Structure formats: C-alpha cells, structure tokens
Amino acid sequence: MESRSLVPQSGLNLPIAKVRSVFRPHDVERKLAKLAREHESLRATYERMLERGPERFQVKPSGVPEMAALYDQLPNFADALDDIRRHVALAQDSGDGLEVTPMLLLGPPGIGKTHFARQLAELLGTGMNLVPMSSMTAGWLLSGASSQWKGAKPGKVFEALVDGQYANPVLVVDEIDKASADAQYDPLGSLYSLLEHDTATTFMDEFAEVAIDASQVIWIMTANDERCIPEPILNRMNVFEIDAPSPEQARAIARNLYASIRGEHGWGQHFEPELADDVLDLLADLAPREMRRALMTGFGNARLAGHEAVQVEDLPKAEGAKSKIGFLQ
C-alpha cells in the first residue's frame, strides 16, 4: 500500500517519519455499504477505520543509533542487538523503510526478553504491543474471530495497526511456545502469512475482512523451549539463544538498573550513586526480572532506616533457592 515521506526531523538520533497507508478506505466503504443492519459491532469497526483514516507513521532512526548503553544494560543480548544494528544500517541513506527479520529470543524465564523488546521499540521510535500467549487461550488472538460469532472482535495485529499510530509497531508474541493448541483453530496459524513480507501486505483479519498491510510490523517472539514451535514458523525467524547472564554481566545489569531507577525518581538524590560490592554480589544471584523488585524494596527499606546507601540488610531476604526472592522483612 502507498506511502509518502514527511520532512525528516533534525538530529542524529531522532526518527525519520514517513506516512504509510495500512488499508484502502474504498475497501472499507464497500464493506460498510453491504453490511446488514444487525452487525453493530462490525459497523462500528468500519466507521472507526474511516474516521481514523488509513495513514500511519512509519519510522526509523535517522542514523545508526548509539547503542552502547543498551549493550551495557543487556549484555547477554549482544547477538540480537548486533542484528538490529545491521538492519538499521541497511535502511540508512535511502527512502526504504526499516525491515527487521522476525526474531525469536530463546531462553529461560526472567532474563529480560520482554525488557529487550521494550527497549528496542524505544530505540526505533515506534510503539510496542505485547501478546502474552501463555495467558491467552483463544485461537483468534492474533487474527481476529469471524463476525458471525457472538462476542467476536478483531485480533491484536488489526488493533495495533488500525488503532495505533504506527505502520511498523513492535509486536511481541510472548512465550510463543505456550500457545494453547486447539484442534479447531491453530493460535499460531496466522503467523505463517504474517511472518512472510509478501503475504503480510494483504493480511486479512477474520473479523473485519479488510486487507491490512502488516508487512512493516517488527516481530519479536520469546520462548523457553523451541521444540514446541512448529518448524515452518521457526524457519521464518532469526533465532537467538539468550543465555542467563554471567556473574560479571549480572553485576553490570544490577549496577545499570540501580542507576536507572535512582535517576528516574526525585527521591533518588537521597542515595549514593553507586552500590557497594556486597550488595551487587547479592543482586547478581537474581534473575534480571527480580532485580528491580529487590532494588525497589531495598530503596524503601533504606529510606525508612535513614541509610544514604542501599545495604544488604535493606534487600528482601532470600527464601532459599538461588534466583528466588521473598519479601519477608
């Protein structure tokens, strides 16, 4: 579908924006004209599409961004970050949009896979939508359900593109290996076409039944076990095995997370700029997901105790097993 350029924003790391049409209004008008009176939900969807119009921002960084801070924050994601840098470099000095090969982040829970996706969306200047497959049992989650069904509605891809601001949002399919297989409907079935650039240009949501251009979506899948993912879907993605951070990497993550939390809050000025080594050692035993919770508890306890530095006794007490943390004070 057509696109046109806007005047690029100035500045090295500000995004360049184009406007891209993600659907054809004529198709919607034709569907609306033929719609039976009783389909109120579908009618409202078509009217919303026409009211919002088809144009969405398609953005990319104006240069290969400085990513040193991301490599510091996510040291065990270096290979995936390298891949992003390659794609961004290819899109420079041309009118081409940013195309990122769908990626699968494969690794144990809690190591920062979803955080990586959020940071990527921020880096690229686009929006992010999270689709948690482990808690969703409906097969039509991605592609929508037929309007003939009671309570049917569009899928997450349609919502991201039609209700969102961007033609190239980051869509995170979290824990894709936990998608509930249903004999009547494969929850991953729509990915066979969505992950192929050519077929994604005319993606058909089963509720709206209007072609949507999903070819610019940036797909990130996360999984703990690739054996549960169909081979044809695996073949459409770059697979990155994300290891748990090494002890030194874990210390670096804790150090960066402490600085980030401290800098984001006004109360951060009450605390020392660096953590003590014994506190870093304790935090390094936690999964990255758990570090923030531990630090927030530590900040609060330190403030109550009148400490200017978060100390070991301020952190929540371990419940026994490594990488598990309790909040027993």
Tab-separated table of C-alpha atoms in Angstrom:
chain	number	residue	atom	x	y	z
A	1	MET	CA	0.000	0.000	0.000
A	2	GLU	CA	1.169	3.524	-0.753
A	3	SER	CA	3.453	5.623	1.401
A	4	ARG	CA	4.695	9.194	1.290
A	5	SER	CA	7.512	10.944	3.095
A	6	LEU	CA	7.341	13.640	5.710
A	7	VAL	CA	10.133	16.137	6.240
A	8	PRO	CA	12.721	14.303	8.348
A	9	GLN	CA	13.227	15.556	11.851
A	10	SER	CA	16.630	17.034	12.525
A	11	GLY	CA	19.107	15.492	14.941
A	12	LEU	CA	21.204	12.371	14.737
A	13	ASN	CA	19.026	10.067	16.803
A	14	LEU	CA	15.560	11.475	16.129
A	15	PRO	CA	13.389	9.247	13.958
A	16	ILE	CA	12.714	9.841	10.296
A	17	ALA	CA	8.990	9.504	9.633
A	18	LYS	CA	7.110	8.545	6.521
A	19	VAL	CA	3.370	8.133	6.242
A	20	ARG	CA	2.138	4.772	5.016
A	21	SER	CA	-1.407	3.652	4.264
A	22	VAL	CA	-2.239	0.449	6.095
A	23	PHE	CA	-5.588	-0.146	4.379
A	24	ARG	CA	-7.669	1.153	1.475
A	25	PRO	CA	-10.678	3.247	2.571
A	26	HIS	CA	-12.557	2.171	-0.557
A	27	ASP	CA	-12.465	-1.434	0.658
A	28	VAL	CA	-13.943	-0.375	3.995
A	29	GLU	CA	-16.631	1.767	2.373
A	30	ARG	CA	-17.643	-1.126	0.138
A	31	LYS	CA	-17.912	-3.496	3.109
A	32	LEU	CA	-19.882	-0.933	5.092
A	33	ALA	CA	-22.362	-0.385	2.263
A	34	LYS	CA	-23.126	-4.102	2.082
A	35	LEU	CA	-23.309	-4.662	5.813
A	36	ALA	CA	-26.546	-5.982	7.284
A	37	ARG	CA	-28.182	-3.768	9.893
A	38	GLU	CA	-27.719	-6.190	12.791
A	39	HIS	CA	-23.900	-6.212	12.685
A	40	GLU	CA	-23.470	-3.233	15.012
A	41	SER	CA	-20.008	-4.182	16.263
A	42	LEU	CA	-18.661	-4.635	12.752
A	43	ARG	CA	-20.318	-1.415	11.631
A	44	ALA	CA	-18.644	0.454	14.484
A	45	THR	CA	-15.292	-1.040	13.468
A	46	TYR	CA	-15.641	0.112	9.851
A	47	GLU	CA	-16.766	3.578	10.924
A	48	ARG	CA	-13.782	3.823	13.275
A	49	MET	CA	-11.432	2.853	10.453
A	50	LEU	CA	-12.850	5.547	8.176
A	51	GLU	CA	-12.794	8.137	10.946
A	52	ARG	CA	-9.147	7.444	11.793
A	53	GLY	CA	-8.102	7.141	8.156
A	54	PRO	CA	-5.528	4.731	6.718
A	55	GLU	CA	-2.305	6.684	7.247
A	56	ARG	CA	0.141	5.722	9.973
A	57	PHE	CA	3.674	6.806	10.763
A	58	GLN	CA	6.446	4.546	9.523
A	59	VAL	CA	9.544	5.489	11.478
A	60	LYS	CA	13.211	4.606	11.575
A	61	PRO	CA	16.262	6.130	13.275
A	62	SER	CA	17.883	8.902	11.227
A	63	GLY	CA	21.272	7.245	11.696
A	64	VAL	CA	22.725	4.106	13.171
A	65	PRO	CA	21.972	4.886	16.815
A	66	GLU	CA	24.478	4.870	19.611
A	67	MET	CA	23.700	1.604	21.354
A	68	ALA	CA	26.494	1.336	23.927
A	69	ALA	CA	24.043	1.886	26.781
A	70	LEU	CA	21.825	-0.944	25.517
A	71	TYR	CA	24.781	-3.300	25.272
A	72	ASP	CA	25.587	-2.370	28.874
A	73	GLN	CA	22.005	-2.893	30.051
A	74	LEU	CA	21.525	-6.131	28.106
A	75	PRO	CA	24.970	-7.713	27.819
A	76	ASN	CA	23.585	-11.204	27.153
A	77	PHE	CA	21.591	-9.876	24.168
A	78	ALA	CA	24.645	-8.769	22.183
A	79	ASP	CA	23.919	-11.019	19.163
A	80	ALA	CA	20.320	-9.796	18.887
A	81	LEU	CA	21.445	-6.172	19.229
A	82	ASP	CA	24.047	-6.735	16.510
A	83	ASP	CA	21.249	-7.949	14.228
A	84	ILE	CA	19.202	-4.793	14.865
A	85	ARG	CA	22.214	-2.609	14.076
A	86	ARG	CA	22.656	-4.377	10.727
A	87	HIS	CA	19.031	-3.793	9.750
A	88	VAL	CA	19.152	-0.127	10.797
A	89	ALA	CA	22.374	0.383	8.817
A	90	LEU	CA	20.744	-1.036	5.677
A	91	ALA	CA	17.856	1.419	5.911
A	92	GLN	CA	20.086	4.491	6.070
A	93	ASP	CA	20.646	6.935	3.184
A	94	SER	CA	17.592	5.722	1.286
A	95	GLY	CA	13.837	6.051	1.267
A	96	ASP	CA	13.448	2.425	2.303
A	97	GLY	CA	11.627	1.599	5.478
A	98	LEU	CA	13.252	-0.384	8.258
A	99	GLU	CA	12.816	-4.113	7.688
A	100	VAL	CA	13.765	-6.369	10.588
A	101	THR	CA	13.723	-10.123	10.087
A	102	PRO	CA	11.363	-11.630	12.696
A	103	MET	CA	13.393	-12.750	15.686
A	104	LEU	CA	12.922	-15.416	18.304
A	105	LEU	CA	14.548	-14.824	21.684
A	106	LEU	CA	15.049	-18.257	23.174
A	107	GLY	CA	15.996	-18.624	26.809
A	108	PRO	CA	14.903	-19.252	30.410
A	109	PRO	CA	12.248	-17.095	32.102
A	110	GLY	CA	13.161	-13.823	33.744
A	111	ILE	CA	16.325	-12.981	31.795
A	112	GLY	CA	14.943	-9.800	30.231
A	113	LYS	CA	13.457	-10.886	26.887
A	114	THR	CA	10.378	-8.632	27.186
A	115	HIS	CA	12.512	-5.776	28.516
A	116	PHE	CA	14.684	-6.123	25.416
A	117	ALA	CA	11.601	-5.682	23.216
A	118	ARG	CA	10.533	-2.542	25.086
A	119	GLN	CA	13.988	-1.053	24.754
A	120	LEU	CA	14.011	-1.889	21.050
A	121	ALA	CA	10.693	-0.104	20.467
A	122	GLU	CA	12.060	2.956	22.255
A	123	LEU	CA	15.284	2.825	20.242
A	124	LEU	CA	13.428	2.637	16.930
A	125	GLY	CA	10.891	5.312	17.873
A	126	THR	CA	7.837	3.114	17.324
A	127	GLY	CA	5.136	1.602	19.521
A	128	MET	CA	5.103	-1.793	21.210
A	129	ASN	CA	2.245	-4.258	21.660
A	130	LEU	CA	2.535	-7.311	23.909
A	131	VAL	CA	0.659	-10.518	23.106
A	132	PRO	CA	1.092	-12.938	26.049
A	133	MET	CA	0.366	-16.357	24.600
A	134	SER	CA	0.627	-18.197	27.935
A	135	SER	CA	-2.467	-16.463	29.315
A	136	MET	CA	-4.453	-16.379	26.090
A	137	THR	CA	-6.357	-19.461	25.010
A	138	ALA	CA	-8.366	-18.000	22.136
A	139	GLY	CA	-7.122	-19.188	18.772
A	140	TRP	CA	-8.177	-15.959	17.126
A	141	LEU	CA	-5.997	-13.765	19.345
A	142	LEU	CA	-3.727	-12.599	16.512
A	143	SER	CA	-6.052	-12.782	13.525
A	144	GLY	CA	-9.475	-11.964	14.948
A	145	ALA	CA	-12.662	-14.048	15.042
A	146	SER	CA	-15.389	-14.203	12.432
A	147	SER	CA	-18.037	-11.541	12.952
A	148	GLN	CA	-20.617	-14.345	12.818
A	149	TRP	CA	-19.535	-15.428	16.310
A	150	LYS	CA	-21.063	-13.848	19.403
A	151	GLY	CA	-18.589	-11.545	21.122
A	152	ALA	CA	-16.187	-11.637	18.167
A	153	LYS	CA	-13.671	-8.835	17.714
A	154	PRO	CA	-10.558	-8.002	15.688
A	155	GLY	CA	-7.214	-9.551	16.543
A	156	LYS	CA	-4.113	-7.967	18.021
A	157	VAL	CA	-2.478	-7.280	14.646
A	158	PHE	CA	-5.520	-5.328	13.432
A	159	GLU	CA	-5.704	-3.408	16.718
A	160	ALA	CA	-2.005	-2.478	16.604
A	161	LEU	CA	-2.210	-1.129	13.059
A	162	VAL	CA	-5.710	0.370	12.927
A	163	ASP	CA	-5.987	1.692	16.478
A	164	GLY	CA	-2.289	2.533	16.862
A	165	GLN	CA	-0.163	5.340	15.432
A	166	TYR	CA	2.460	3.320	13.570
A	167	ALA	CA	2.680	1.242	10.412
A	168	ASN	CA	5.709	-0.552	11.873
A	169	PRO	CA	4.986	-1.257	15.545
A	170	VAL	CA	6.979	-3.786	17.517
A	171	LEU	CA	4.709	-6.774	18.195
A	172	VAL	CA	5.954	-9.077	20.924
A	173	VAL	CA	4.461	-12.555	20.968
A	174	ASP	CA	5.496	-13.538	24.471
A	175	GLU	CA	6.041	-17.206	25.330
A	176	ILE	CA	5.010	-18.421	21.902
A	177	ASP	CA	5.868	-21.968	22.959
A	178	LYS	CA	2.978	-21.872	25.458
A	179	ALA	CA	0.285	-21.131	22.877
A	180	SER	CA	-2.648	-23.429	23.504
A	181	ALA	CA	-3.069	-25.785	20.572
A	182	ASP	CA	-6.715	-26.295	19.633
A	183	ALA	CA	-7.914	-28.912	17.178
A	184	GLN	CA	-10.427	-26.449	15.739
A	185	TYR	CA	-8.155	-23.440	15.479
A	186	ASP	CA	-4.372	-23.075	15.465
A	187	PRO	CA	-3.496	-19.943	17.503
A	188	LEU	CA	-0.266	-19.595	15.526
A	189	GLY	CA	-1.824	-20.248	12.120
A	190	SER	CA	-1.901	-16.600	11.071
A	191	LEU	CA	1.866	-16.306	11.594
A	192	TYR	CA	2.543	-18.398	8.505
A	193	SER	CA	1.475	-15.434	6.365
A	194	LEU	CA	2.269	-12.605	8.799
A	195	LEU	CA	5.947	-13.543	9.007
A	196	GLU	CA	6.336	-13.507	5.211
A	197	HIS	CA	6.807	-9.988	3.860
A	198	ASP	CA	4.887	-10.526	0.605
A	199	THR	CA	1.799	-12.162	2.098
A	200	ALA	CA	1.743	-9.805	5.089
A	201	THR	CA	0.998	-6.845	2.786
A	202	THR	CA	-2.575	-8.104	2.407
A	203	PHE	CA	-3.191	-9.640	5.822
A	204	MET	CA	-6.892	-10.339	6.329
A	205	ASP	CA	-8.272	-10.044	9.848
A	206	GLU	CA	-11.113	-12.553	10.138
A	207	PHE	CA	-13.400	-10.097	11.916
A	208	ALA	CA	-13.048	-7.053	9.656
A	209	GLU	CA	-12.292	-8.960	6.420
A	210	VAL	CA	-10.449	-5.953	5.005
A	211	ALA	CA	-6.867	-6.274	3.736
A	212	ILE	CA	-4.376	-4.719	6.149
A	213	ASP	CA	-0.726	-4.010	5.340
A	214	ALA	CA	1.162	-5.744	8.156
A	215	SER	CA	4.388	-6.077	6.173
A	216	GLN	CA	6.234	-3.463	8.240
A	217	VAL	CA	5.476	-4.960	11.646
A	218	ILE	CA	8.624	-5.728	13.657
A	219	TRP	CA	8.089	-9.168	15.155
A	220	ILE	CA	9.788	-10.381	18.323
A	221	MET	CA	8.887	-13.793	19.705
A	222	THR	CA	10.026	-15.088	23.072
A	223	ALA	CA	10.137	-18.722	24.130
A	224	ASN	CA	11.622	-21.019	26.709
A	225	ASP	CA	11.563	-24.167	24.539
A	226	GLU	CA	11.784	-24.146	20.749
A	227	ARG	CA	10.591	-27.754	20.482
A	228	CYS	CA	7.004	-26.576	20.957
A	229	ILE	CA	7.175	-24.187	17.989
A	230	PRO	CA	6.241	-25.523	14.519
A	231	GLU	CA	9.245	-25.840	12.214
A	232	PRO	CA	7.717	-23.668	9.437
A	233	ILE	CA	7.418	-20.791	11.910
A	234	LEU	CA	10.948	-21.306	13.226
A	235	ASN	CA	12.206	-21.179	9.639
A	236	ARG	CA	10.729	-17.705	9.209
A	237	MET	CA	12.725	-16.200	12.080
A	238	ASN	CA	16.270	-15.479	13.180
A	239	VAL	CA	16.695	-17.495	16.378
A	240	PHE	CA	18.860	-16.068	19.164
A	241	GLU	CA	19.656	-18.238	22.161
A	242	ILE	CA	19.816	-15.902	25.140
A	243	ASP	CA	21.874	-17.294	27.983
A	244	ALA	CA	21.462	-16.293	31.576
A	245	PRO	CA	23.974	-13.512	32.282
A	246	SER	CA	27.370	-14.456	33.644
A	247	PRO	CA	28.155	-13.304	37.209
A	248	GLU	CA	30.021	-10.273	35.882
A	249	GLN	CA	27.232	-9.464	33.399
A	250	ALA	CA	24.669	-9.821	36.202
A	251	ARG	CA	26.636	-7.332	38.318
A	252	ALA	CA	26.680	-4.915	35.371
A	253	ILE	CA	22.917	-5.311	34.897
A	254	ALA	CA	22.309	-4.641	38.600
A	255	ARG	CA	24.614	-1.606	38.517
A	256	ASN	CA	22.845	-0.143	35.474
A	257	LEU	CA	19.394	-0.901	36.863
A	258	TYR	CA	20.249	0.822	40.146
A	259	ALA	CA	21.460	3.918	38.287
A	260	SER	CA	18.347	3.901	36.092
A	261	ILE	CA	15.883	3.654	38.994
A	262	ARG	CA	17.798	6.255	41.001
A	263	GLY	CA	17.848	8.661	38.058
A	264	GLU	CA	14.160	8.235	37.206
A	265	HIS	CA	12.887	9.305	40.631
A	266	GLY	CA	13.228	12.512	42.573
A	267	TRP	CA	13.915	10.538	45.738
A	268	GLY	CA	16.958	9.030	44.030
A	269	GLN	CA	19.022	12.054	45.066
A	270	HIS	CA	18.922	10.817	48.655
A	271	PHE	CA	21.030	7.774	47.740
A	272	GLU	CA	24.655	7.183	46.863
A	273	PRO	CA	25.383	6.992	43.099
A	274	GLU	CA	26.953	3.515	43.352
A	275	LEU	CA	26.087	0.241	45.047
A	276	ALA	CA	28.526	-1.464	47.404
A	277	ASP	CA	30.193	-4.658	46.204
A	278	ASP	CA	28.404	-6.901	48.711
A	279	VAL	CA	25.019	-5.587	47.536
A	280	LEU	CA	25.995	-6.157	43.899
A	281	ASP	CA	27.046	-9.708	44.747
A	282	LEU	CA	23.652	-10.437	46.275
A	283	LEU	CA	21.722	-8.897	43.391
A	284	ALA	CA	23.831	-10.801	40.846
A	285	ASP	CA	22.317	-14.045	42.169
A	286	LEU	CA	18.865	-12.923	40.988
A	287	ALA	CA	17.288	-13.149	37.572
A	288	PRO	CA	17.145	-9.695	35.896
A	289	ARG	CA	13.338	-9.665	36.256
A	290	GLU	CA	13.705	-9.962	40.033
A	291	MET	CA	16.424	-7.338	40.439
A	292	ARG	CA	14.041	-4.384	40.053
A	293	ARG	CA	11.692	-5.730	42.719
A	294	ALA	CA	14.603	-6.320	45.074
A	295	LEU	CA	16.028	-2.845	44.457
A	296	MET	CA	12.688	-1.105	44.971
A	297	THR	CA	12.307	-2.921	48.298
A	298	GLY	CA	15.896	-2.014	49.131
A	299	PHE	CA	15.382	1.668	48.356
A	300	GLY	CA	12.276	1.774	50.538
A	301	ASN	CA	13.849	-0.017	53.477
A	302	ALA	CA	16.980	2.141	53.253
A	303	ARG	CA	14.871	5.303	53.317
A	304	LEU	CA	12.953	4.077	56.372
A	305	ALA	CA	16.215	3.231	58.117
A	306	GLY	CA	17.794	6.570	57.200
A	307	HIS	CA	20.530	4.978	55.074
A	308	GLU	CA	22.096	7.001	52.292
A	309	ALA	CA	23.195	3.805	50.562
A	310	VAL	CA	21.184	0.642	49.944
A	311	GLN	CA	22.708	-2.011	52.196
A	312	VAL	CA	22.492	-5.806	52.219
A	313	GLU	CA	20.060	-5.738	55.144
A	314	ASP	CA	17.744	-3.447	53.137
A	315	LEU	CA	17.215	-6.053	50.430
A	316	PRO	CA	14.464	-8.678	50.771
A	317	LYS	CA	15.616	-11.871	52.423
A	318	ALA	CA	16.279	-14.877	50.213
A	319	GLU	CA	13.741	-17.671	50.529
A	320	GLY	CA	16.296	-20.399	49.962
A	321	ALA	CA	16.819	-21.311	46.325
A	322	LYS	CA	19.086	-19.179	44.176
A	323	SER	CA	17.258	-16.676	41.984
A	324	LYS	CA	14.155	-16.769	44.180
A	325	ILE	CA	13.428	-13.849	46.386
A	326	GLY	CA	10.953	-13.247	49.122
A	327	PHE	CA	9.697	-10.108	50.724
A	328	LEU	CA	9.850	-11.204	54.333
A	329	GLN	CA	11.159	-8.336	56.396
